[in-house]
Amino acid sequence: MNEEPVVVERPNVVSVLQTLLRFDTTNRAPGDAEGELPAAQWIYSQLADAGYQPRLLAREDAPHRANVVVRVSGADPSLEGLLVHAHLDVVPAEPEQWSFDPFGGDVVDGCVRGRGATDMKDMCAMTLTVLLDWAATGEGPRRDVVVAFVADEETDGAFGARWLVGARPELFAGVTVGIGESGGVVEEHISAAGEPVRLARIAAGERGTMHLRLTATGSSGHGSRPVEGGAVLALIDALQRIGHHAWPLHMSALVRAQLEQTAAALGLKADLTTDDGVLHTIAELGDAADAAAFTIRASTTPTVVRAGYKVNVIPGLAEAEIDVRCPPGFEEELCAALPALVGDDVAFEHTVREPPVQAPVDNAWFEAMAASIRHADPRTVVVPGCLGGGTDAKAFSSLGIACYGFAPATVDPEGRRRSGIHGIDERVPVASLEGGLQILAHFLETV
């Protein structure tokens, strides 16, 4: 007797996003998030009910930090595989500062509202919607597509992407290219001639994340009998040097291309021959420059200081943490400068050392992403970009996967904008979400 075919109702991306937003997947320091498991279980059940064979995966010591990975077989198994990754966790929201429930998932004034609406449950919703739509229609990709809905991106991926890469690399066999957050969003800017120009950046690189822990030691004693030096003063001196260090401008080929192409799109002249010219160009571009003001140089920012426990006791130990970011091509120079900046009286170690990553922008993959954006909005100019921060792309890049930031969205015709990322009242316009779905589906089905 023949089994009856699975009948799958075609999904609605807005409803999918609303459901995901109602799971409180807040990633709290030091990186715990109780809500990731039920969100992952819901995605798992949706995929399983649609006929896929997803995997629900978590570290043995943290079963509530769950990930969902599914491989969709392509029509041509000889083609290179593609990874689509999106994280389920979100940064904390302070409800008293919001004008609506951060986990309500309501649609008001043409926007889907809630923590994660733009970072990055919108991409989770679009990706899941494409998969469910394929199951409903019998369609699918040309090549194998591996989809990873991951935990813990907002901390360091120790329970998500970084763990998957280390513990289950076979899940990504045959994959050479990946797409994830922070790129492909169409924005409208004003040109030098006063005309609106639609611009989208596809992230093809990220500054490295190379955090430091500084440790100074000395003799403890009574505060009324100060001694020369000591742990606290040694640490303060090190923080003064490293925190105020003027890192030289270092512009990678990727950032150069970003600035040149963005300026050309807006009818501006880019002078990138001198440091002053670069800074002037970035200032002229304004918001269209995105993170270029940060990606042209390294940064070493003290963020955590720990010392002492009582005002009249000289502590024998003082510690600090430094948020270090490194532009592509600058890692060797940065690391060579650190010992002198820290000084001989303070020890240091990398608590995180994720080098900068880059992917090619002159290949068929980049052009396919650009073509999918133009398919939805032919007026859009697509340029490469570099992220000032970091994403799970660093973890997946360690497997030799060329990673791009491509979580698309279109311009809302009523002028509403995506807003509130890592802030208050986070929201995404329905039209932007639906336009992003159109771009993503076109890319996954044609690439």
Short mmCIF file of C-alpha atoms in Angstrom, two decimals:
data_model
loop_
_atom_site.label_atom_id
_atom_site.label_comp_id
_atom_site.label_asym_id
_atom_site.label_seq_id
_atom_site.Cartn_x
_atom_site.Cartn_y
_atom_site.Cartn_z
CA MET A 1 0.00 0.00 0.00
CA ASN A 2 1.40 3.43 -0.96
CA GLU A 3 1.85 5.94 1.80
CA GLU A 4 -0.07 9.16 1.43
CA PRO A 5 2.19 12.12 0.60
CA VAL A 6 2.96 14.64 3.29
CA VAL A 7 0.71 17.65 2.85
CA VAL A 8 2.41 20.82 4.06
CA GLU A 9 0.64 24.14 4.31
CA ARG A 10 2.56 26.98 2.68
CA PRO A 11 4.02 29.16 5.44
CA ASN A 12 3.66 32.87 6.09
CA VAL A 13 6.95 34.55 6.99
CA VAL A 14 5.27 37.12 9.25
CA SER A 15 3.56 34.42 11.32
CA VAL A 16 6.80 32.43 11.52
CA LEU A 17 8.68 35.47 12.80
CA GLN A 18 5.94 36.28 15.32
CA THR A 19 6.21 32.78 16.75
CA LEU A 20 10.00 32.97 17.01
CA LEU A 21 9.87 36.37 18.72
CA ARG A 22 7.59 34.97 21.42
CA PHE A 23 10.34 32.61 22.58
CA ASP A 24 12.47 34.50 25.11
CA THR A 25 15.92 33.39 23.99
CA THR A 26 17.81 36.10 25.87
CA ASN A 27 21.52 35.34 26.14
CA ARG A 28 22.53 36.54 29.59
CA ALA A 29 26.06 36.89 30.95
CA PRO A 30 28.03 34.75 31.29
CA GLY A 31 26.22 33.34 28.29
CA ASP A 32 23.18 31.43 29.52
CA ALA A 33 19.90 31.32 27.61
CA GLU A 34 17.14 29.05 28.86
CA GLY A 35 14.79 29.85 25.98
CA GLU A 36 16.94 28.52 23.15
CA LEU A 37 15.76 24.93 23.63
CA PRO A 38 12.00 25.49 23.14
CA ALA A 39 12.71 27.71 20.13
CA ALA A 40 14.96 25.04 18.63
CA GLN A 41 12.39 22.33 19.40
CA TRP A 42 9.71 24.30 17.59
CA ILE A 43 11.89 24.71 14.50
CA TYR A 44 12.81 21.03 14.68
CA SER A 45 9.15 20.00 14.78
CA GLN A 46 8.27 22.26 11.86
CA LEU A 47 11.01 20.74 9.75
CA ALA A 48 10.28 17.17 10.80
CA ASP A 49 6.56 17.57 10.10
CA ALA A 50 7.47 18.89 6.64
CA GLY A 51 9.39 15.72 5.85
CA TYR A 52 12.95 16.86 6.51
CA GLN A 53 15.42 15.04 8.76
CA PRO A 54 16.70 17.75 11.10
CA ARG A 55 19.12 17.19 13.97
CA LEU A 56 18.63 18.73 17.42
CA LEU A 57 22.13 19.13 18.84
CA ALA A 58 23.53 20.40 22.12
CA ARG A 59 26.57 19.97 24.33
CA GLU A 60 26.12 17.25 26.94
CA ASP A 61 26.79 19.72 29.74
CA ALA A 62 24.22 22.22 28.42
CA PRO A 63 21.23 20.42 26.88
CA HIS A 64 19.18 23.64 26.99
CA ARG A 65 21.58 25.40 24.58
CA ALA A 66 20.19 23.68 21.49
CA ASN A 67 20.98 23.96 17.79
CA VAL A 68 19.08 22.66 14.76
CA VAL A 69 20.96 21.53 11.66
CA VAL A 70 19.36 20.15 8.50
CA ARG A 71 20.80 19.26 5.11
CA VAL A 72 18.57 19.74 2.07
CA SER A 73 19.76 17.66 -0.87
CA GLY A 74 20.19 19.52 -4.14
CA ALA A 75 19.28 18.42 -7.64
CA ASP A 76 22.97 18.25 -8.58
CA PRO A 77 25.06 16.62 -5.83
CA SER A 78 28.26 17.39 -7.73
CA LEU A 79 27.93 21.09 -6.94
CA GLU A 80 29.60 22.67 -3.93
CA GLY A 81 27.40 22.89 -0.85
CA LEU A 82 26.05 26.10 0.68
CA LEU A 83 25.63 26.92 4.37
CA VAL A 84 22.86 29.19 5.69
CA HIS A 85 23.35 30.06 9.38
CA ALA A 86 21.23 32.15 11.71
CA HIS A 87 21.29 32.45 15.49
CA LEU A 88 18.34 31.95 17.81
CA ASP A 89 19.61 33.88 20.83
CA VAL A 90 19.08 37.59 21.41
CA VAL A 91 20.66 40.25 23.61
CA PRO A 92 18.82 41.29 26.79
CA ALA A 93 15.91 43.72 26.61
CA GLU A 94 14.94 46.05 29.45
CA PRO A 95 11.11 45.95 29.33
CA GLU A 96 10.76 49.15 31.33
CA GLN A 97 12.50 51.04 28.50
CA TRP A 98 10.34 49.59 25.74
CA SER A 99 6.98 50.93 24.60
CA PHE A 100 5.75 47.38 23.96
CA ASP A 101 6.39 43.81 25.11
CA PRO A 102 9.85 42.78 23.83
CA PHE A 103 8.57 39.22 23.40
CA GLY A 104 5.05 39.97 22.20
CA GLY A 105 5.73 39.50 18.51
CA ASP A 106 2.91 41.90 17.59
CA VAL A 107 2.33 43.51 14.21
CA VAL A 108 1.57 47.22 14.63
CA ASP A 109 1.80 50.08 12.12
CA GLY A 110 3.16 47.76 9.44
CA CYS A 111 6.04 46.41 11.57
CA VAL A 112 6.72 43.12 13.35
CA ARG A 113 7.93 44.12 16.80
CA GLY A 114 10.10 42.34 19.34
CA ARG A 115 13.63 41.57 20.51
CA GLY A 116 15.34 39.77 17.65
CA ALA A 117 13.19 41.24 14.87
CA THR A 118 16.36 42.46 13.14
CA ASP A 119 19.04 40.44 14.98
CA MET A 120 18.38 37.93 13.73
CA LYS A 121 15.11 36.08 14.02
CA ASP A 122 14.03 37.75 10.79
CA MET A 123 16.67 35.68 8.97
CA CYS A 124 15.63 32.58 10.94
CA ALA A 125 12.03 33.17 9.86
CA MET A 126 12.91 33.77 6.21
CA THR A 127 15.12 30.69 6.06
CA LEU A 128 12.57 28.43 7.74
CA THR A 129 9.85 29.80 5.46
CA VAL A 130 11.88 28.92 2.36
CA LEU A 131 12.42 25.37 3.61
CA LEU A 132 8.75 24.88 4.46
CA ASP A 133 7.75 26.35 1.11
CA TRP A 134 10.01 23.89 -0.69
CA ALA A 135 8.36 21.05 1.20
CA ALA A 136 4.89 22.34 0.29
CA THR A 137 5.63 22.80 -3.41
CA GLY A 138 8.08 20.01 -4.07
CA GLU A 139 10.70 22.51 -5.19
CA GLY A 140 14.25 22.71 -3.90
CA PRO A 141 17.79 23.94 -4.46
CA ARG A 142 20.24 23.05 -7.23
CA ARG A 143 22.97 22.21 -4.71
CA ASP A 144 23.03 20.81 -1.18
CA VAL A 145 22.04 23.46 1.34
CA VAL A 146 22.98 22.99 4.99
CA VAL A 147 20.93 25.16 7.34
CA ALA A 148 22.08 25.80 10.92
CA PHE A 149 19.85 27.52 13.48
CA VAL A 150 22.40 28.08 16.23
CA ALA A 151 22.64 29.06 19.88
CA ASP A 152 24.94 31.46 21.66
CA GLU A 153 26.09 33.83 18.91
CA GLU A 154 25.62 36.84 21.17
CA THR A 155 28.37 35.57 23.49
CA ASP A 156 31.05 33.54 21.74
CA GLY A 157 29.40 30.53 20.11
CA ALA A 158 30.78 28.09 22.69
CA PHE A 159 27.37 26.39 22.77
CA GLY A 160 26.53 27.10 19.13
CA ALA A 161 28.60 27.61 15.99
CA ARG A 162 32.00 27.20 17.62
CA TRP A 163 30.90 23.99 19.31
CA LEU A 164 29.33 22.60 16.12
CA VAL A 165 32.48 23.31 14.13
CA GLY A 166 34.64 21.53 16.69
CA ALA A 167 32.37 18.62 17.62
CA ARG A 168 30.39 17.96 14.43
CA PRO A 169 32.37 19.20 11.42
CA GLU A 170 31.02 16.34 9.29
CA LEU A 171 27.65 18.09 9.18
CA PHE A 172 29.25 20.68 6.89
CA ALA A 173 31.00 18.27 4.54
CA GLY A 174 31.16 19.56 0.98
CA VAL A 175 30.18 23.11 1.99
CA THR A 176 32.43 25.84 0.56
CA VAL A 177 30.36 29.01 0.98
CA GLY A 178 28.11 30.31 3.76
CA ILE A 179 25.71 33.19 4.27
CA GLY A 180 24.67 34.70 7.59
CA GLU A 181 23.87 37.96 9.31
CA SER A 182 24.69 41.61 8.63
CA GLY A 183 24.41 42.22 4.92
CA GLY A 184 22.08 42.43 1.94
CA VAL A 185 19.79 45.06 3.45
CA VAL A 186 18.63 47.66 0.93
CA GLU A 187 18.81 51.23 2.26
CA GLU A 188 18.03 54.56 0.67
CA HIS A 189 20.59 57.38 0.71
CA ILE A 190 20.75 60.78 -0.94
CA SER A 191 23.32 61.33 -3.68
CA ALA A 192 25.50 64.38 -4.19
CA ALA A 193 22.90 65.55 -6.73
CA GLY A 194 20.13 65.29 -4.14
CA GLU A 195 18.58 62.18 -5.69
CA PRO A 196 17.62 59.02 -3.73
CA VAL A 197 19.96 56.07 -4.30
CA ARG A 198 19.25 52.54 -3.13
CA LEU A 199 22.31 50.80 -1.76
CA ALA A 200 22.93 47.35 -0.34
CA ARG A 201 26.16 46.06 1.23
CA ILE A 202 27.10 42.40 1.19
CA ALA A 203 29.57 41.78 4.01
CA ALA A 204 32.63 39.95 2.70
CA GLY A 205 34.81 40.37 5.77
CA GLU A 206 34.97 41.11 9.48
CA ARG A 207 37.48 42.67 11.83
CA GLY A 208 39.13 40.09 14.05
CA THR A 209 38.02 39.64 17.64
CA MET A 210 41.13 39.26 19.80
CA HIS A 211 40.14 40.06 23.41
CA LEU A 212 42.80 40.35 26.10
CA ARG A 213 42.96 39.72 29.84
CA LEU A 214 45.56 41.78 31.70
CA THR A 215 46.83 40.64 35.12
CA ALA A 216 49.00 42.65 37.48
CA THR A 217 50.34 41.28 40.76
CA GLY A 218 52.08 42.87 43.74
CA SER A 219 52.30 42.77 47.50
CA SER A 220 49.16 43.27 49.54
CA GLY A 221 49.30 45.76 52.37
CA HIS A 222 47.60 48.39 54.50
CA GLY A 223 46.18 51.35 52.58
CA SER A 224 47.72 53.75 55.08
CA ARG A 225 51.21 52.55 54.18
CA PRO A 226 51.42 52.81 50.41
CA VAL A 227 54.35 51.29 48.59
CA GLU A 228 55.81 52.28 45.26
CA GLY A 229 54.09 50.65 42.30
CA GLY A 230 51.73 47.82 43.14
CA ALA A 231 49.22 45.85 41.14
CA VAL A 232 46.58 48.57 40.74
CA LEU A 233 48.96 51.26 39.54
CA ALA A 234 50.73 48.87 37.17
CA LEU A 235 47.38 47.95 35.67
CA ILE A 236 46.28 51.58 35.40
CA ASP A 237 49.50 52.46 33.58
CA ALA A 238 48.94 49.60 31.12
CA LEU A 239 45.32 50.63 30.52
CA GLN A 240 46.42 54.22 29.92
CA ARG A 241 48.88 53.13 27.25
CA ILE A 242 46.70 50.63 25.46
CA GLY A 243 43.43 52.52 25.77
CA HIS A 244 44.85 55.77 24.37
CA HIS A 245 47.08 54.23 21.71
CA ALA A 246 46.54 55.82 18.30
CA TRP A 247 46.48 52.85 15.97
CA PRO A 248 47.57 53.68 12.43
CA LEU A 249 45.09 53.71 9.60
CA HIS A 250 45.14 50.36 7.80
CA MET A 251 42.71 50.01 4.92
CA SER A 252 42.23 46.55 3.45
CA ALA A 253 41.40 46.01 -0.20
CA LEU A 254 37.86 45.12 0.89
CA VAL A 255 37.26 48.41 2.71
CA ARG A 256 38.88 50.33 -0.15
CA ALA A 257 36.44 48.70 -2.58
CA GLN A 258 33.55 49.48 -0.24
CA LEU A 259 34.42 53.17 -0.04
CA GLU A 260 35.18 53.55 -3.75
CA GLN A 261 32.00 51.85 -4.90
CA THR A 262 29.79 53.56 -2.33
CA ALA A 263 31.16 56.97 -3.28
CA ALA A 264 30.64 56.23 -6.98
CA ALA A 265 27.04 55.19 -6.35
CA LEU A 266 26.36 58.49 -4.58
CA GLY A 267 28.20 60.62 -7.11
CA LEU A 268 30.99 61.56 -4.70
CA LYS A 269 34.74 61.57 -5.25
CA ALA A 270 36.67 59.19 -3.00
CA ASP A 271 40.16 60.42 -2.08
CA LEU A 272 41.85 57.38 -0.57
CA THR A 273 45.44 58.43 -1.22
CA THR A 274 46.07 59.95 2.23
CA ASP A 275 44.81 59.40 5.76
CA ASP A 276 43.08 62.77 5.71
CA GLY A 277 41.50 61.91 2.38
CA VAL A 278 40.15 58.63 3.74
CA LEU A 279 38.67 60.31 6.81
CA HIS A 280 37.15 63.07 4.67
CA THR A 281 35.63 60.50 2.30
CA ILE A 282 34.06 58.61 5.20
CA ALA A 283 32.66 61.85 6.62
CA GLU A 284 31.22 62.81 3.22
CA LEU A 285 29.52 59.41 2.88
CA GLY A 286 27.83 59.74 6.27
CA ASP A 287 25.54 56.84 7.11
CA ALA A 288 26.34 55.24 3.75
CA ALA A 289 29.89 54.56 5.00
CA ASP A 290 28.42 52.15 7.55
CA ALA A 291 31.22 50.88 9.85
CA ALA A 292 34.13 52.09 7.71
CA ALA A 293 35.20 54.60 10.37
CA PHE A 294 36.04 51.57 12.55
CA THR A 295 37.19 49.02 9.96
CA ILE A 296 40.06 51.25 8.78
CA ARG A 297 42.04 50.71 11.98
CA ALA A 298 42.44 48.51 15.04
CA SER A 299 40.84 49.34 18.37
CA THR A 300 41.80 48.39 21.93
CA THR A 301 39.06 49.37 24.35
CA PRO A 302 39.26 48.63 28.11
CA THR A 303 35.85 47.35 29.20
CA VAL A 304 36.26 45.45 32.50
CA VAL A 305 38.42 46.28 35.55
CA ARG A 306 38.64 44.22 38.75
CA ALA A 307 40.76 45.00 41.83
CA GLY A 308 40.45 45.20 45.57
CA TYR A 309 37.73 44.47 48.08
CA LYS A 310 38.23 47.06 50.88
CA VAL A 311 39.28 50.71 50.74
CA ASN A 312 42.07 50.38 53.33
CA VAL A 313 43.63 47.24 51.82
CA ILE A 314 46.16 47.39 48.96
CA PRO A 315 45.22 44.50 46.68
CA GLY A 316 47.83 42.08 45.45
CA LEU A 317 45.94 41.35 42.26
CA ALA A 318 44.36 43.58 39.61
CA GLU A 319 42.80 42.44 36.35
CA ALA A 320 41.28 44.04 33.28
CA GLU A 321 39.75 42.93 30.01
CA ILE A 322 40.30 44.68 26.69
CA ASP A 323 38.01 44.48 23.68
CA VAL A 324 40.49 44.22 20.80
CA ARG A 325 39.35 44.45 17.17
CA CYS A 326 41.71 43.96 14.24
CA PRO A 327 41.10 44.92 10.59
CA PRO A 328 41.89 42.42 7.83
CA GLY A 329 45.60 42.27 7.11
CA PHE A 330 46.70 43.91 10.38
CA GLU A 331 46.92 40.97 12.80
CA GLU A 332 50.71 40.57 12.71
CA GLU A 333 51.36 44.27 13.30
CA LEU A 334 48.81 44.47 16.11
CA CYS A 335 50.19 41.45 17.97
CA ALA A 336 53.74 42.76 17.63
CA ALA A 337 52.76 46.04 19.29
CA LEU A 338 50.90 44.58 22.27
CA PRO A 339 53.85 43.64 24.57
CA ALA A 340 55.22 47.19 24.64
CA LEU A 341 51.77 48.68 25.20
CA VAL A 342 50.98 46.35 28.08
CA GLY A 343 54.45 46.73 29.61
CA ASP A 344 56.77 44.47 31.54
CA ASP A 345 54.89 44.71 34.85
CA VAL A 346 51.62 43.25 33.58
CA ALA A 347 50.92 39.82 32.10
CA PHE A 348 48.41 39.37 29.30
CA GLU A 349 46.69 36.61 27.40
CA HIS A 350 44.14 36.33 24.63
CA THR A 351 40.80 35.17 26.01
CA VAL A 352 39.43 35.20 22.47
CA ARG A 353 41.59 35.07 19.36
CA GLU A 354 39.50 34.99 16.23
CA PRO A 355 41.48 36.49 13.34
CA PRO A 356 39.87 38.73 10.73
CA VAL A 357 38.05 36.92 7.94
CA GLN A 358 37.57 37.80 4.28
CA ALA A 359 35.79 36.23 1.32
CA PRO A 360 36.20 37.01 -2.40
CA VAL A 361 34.03 39.70 -3.98
CA ASP A 362 35.00 39.00 -7.59
CA ASN A 363 33.34 35.60 -7.96
CA ALA A 364 30.06 34.04 -9.06
CA TRP A 365 28.79 33.72 -5.48
CA PHE A 366 28.97 37.45 -4.79
CA GLU A 367 27.39 38.21 -8.15
CA ALA A 368 24.56 35.72 -7.46
CA MET A 369 23.73 37.51 -4.20
CA ALA A 370 23.84 40.88 -5.95
CA ALA A 371 21.66 39.54 -8.78
CA SER A 372 19.05 38.31 -6.31
CA ILE A 373 18.88 41.76 -4.70
CA ARG A 374 18.50 43.39 -8.11
CA HIS A 375 15.85 40.80 -9.02
CA ALA A 376 13.70 42.19 -6.19
CA ASP A 377 14.73 45.84 -6.69
CA PRO A 378 16.51 46.57 -10.01
CA ARG A 379 17.45 50.07 -8.85
CA THR A 380 19.69 48.86 -6.05
CA VAL A 381 23.47 49.33 -6.27
CA VAL A 382 25.27 46.47 -4.50
CA VAL A 383 28.69 47.02 -2.91
CA PRO A 384 30.96 44.90 -0.71
CA GLY A 385 31.36 45.70 2.97
CA CYS A 386 33.36 44.83 6.07
CA LEU A 387 31.87 44.42 9.55
CA GLY A 388 33.35 46.22 12.52
CA GLY A 389 32.26 43.50 14.92
CA GLY A 390 31.94 39.75 14.57
CA THR A 391 29.49 36.97 13.81
CA ASP A 392 29.43 33.20 13.63
CA ALA A 393 31.17 33.58 10.27
CA LYS A 394 34.48 33.37 12.15
CA ALA A 395 33.66 29.91 13.45
CA PHE A 396 32.45 28.56 10.13
CA SER A 397 35.40 30.14 8.29
CA SER A 398 37.70 27.87 10.29
CA LEU A 399 36.31 24.97 8.21
CA GLY A 400 37.46 26.67 5.02
CA ILE A 401 33.99 28.06 4.29
CA ALA A 402 33.97 31.47 2.60
CA CYS A 403 31.38 33.41 4.62
CA TYR A 404 29.29 36.39 3.59
CA GLY A 405 26.89 38.62 5.50
CA PHE A 406 23.68 38.20 3.51
CA ALA A 407 20.45 38.41 5.50
CA PRO A 408 18.47 40.50 3.02
CA ALA A 409 15.68 43.03 3.43
CA THR A 410 14.14 45.57 1.08
CA VAL A 411 13.10 49.19 1.48
CA ASP A 412 9.65 49.71 2.95
CA PRO A 413 7.51 51.71 0.47
CA GLU A 414 6.02 53.77 3.33
CA GLY A 415 9.44 54.81 4.62
CA ARG A 416 9.46 52.64 7.73
CA ARG A 417 12.94 51.46 8.74
CA ARG A 418 14.40 48.48 10.53
CA SER A 419 15.38 49.74 13.97
CA GLY A 420 16.24 48.90 17.55
CA ILE A 421 19.03 46.38 17.00
CA HIS A 422 20.65 45.85 20.44
CA GLY A 423 18.55 48.81 21.57
CA ILE A 424 14.93 49.48 22.43
CA ASP A 425 11.69 48.94 20.49
CA GLU A 426 13.28 46.60 17.92
CA ARG A 427 11.15 46.15 14.80
CA VAL A 428 11.20 45.21 11.13
CA PRO A 429 8.72 46.48 8.51
CA VAL A 430 6.52 43.71 7.11
CA ALA A 431 7.29 44.86 3.57
CA SER A 432 11.04 44.70 4.22
CA LEU A 433 10.72 41.21 5.67
CA GLU A 434 8.66 39.95 2.74
CA GLY A 435 11.07 41.57 0.29
CA GLY A 436 13.99 39.92 2.06
CA LEU A 437 12.24 36.56 1.74
CA GLN A 438 11.89 37.12 -2.00
CA ILE A 439 15.62 37.86 -2.30
CA LEU A 440 16.68 34.91 -0.15
CA ALA A 441 14.40 32.44 -1.94
CA HIS A 442 15.63 33.62 -5.37
CA PHE A 443 19.25 33.19 -4.28
CA LEU A 444 18.80 29.74 -2.74
CA GLU A 445 16.83 28.45 -5.73
CA THR A 446 19.09 29.81 -8.49
CA VAL A 447 22.63 29.73 -7.14
#
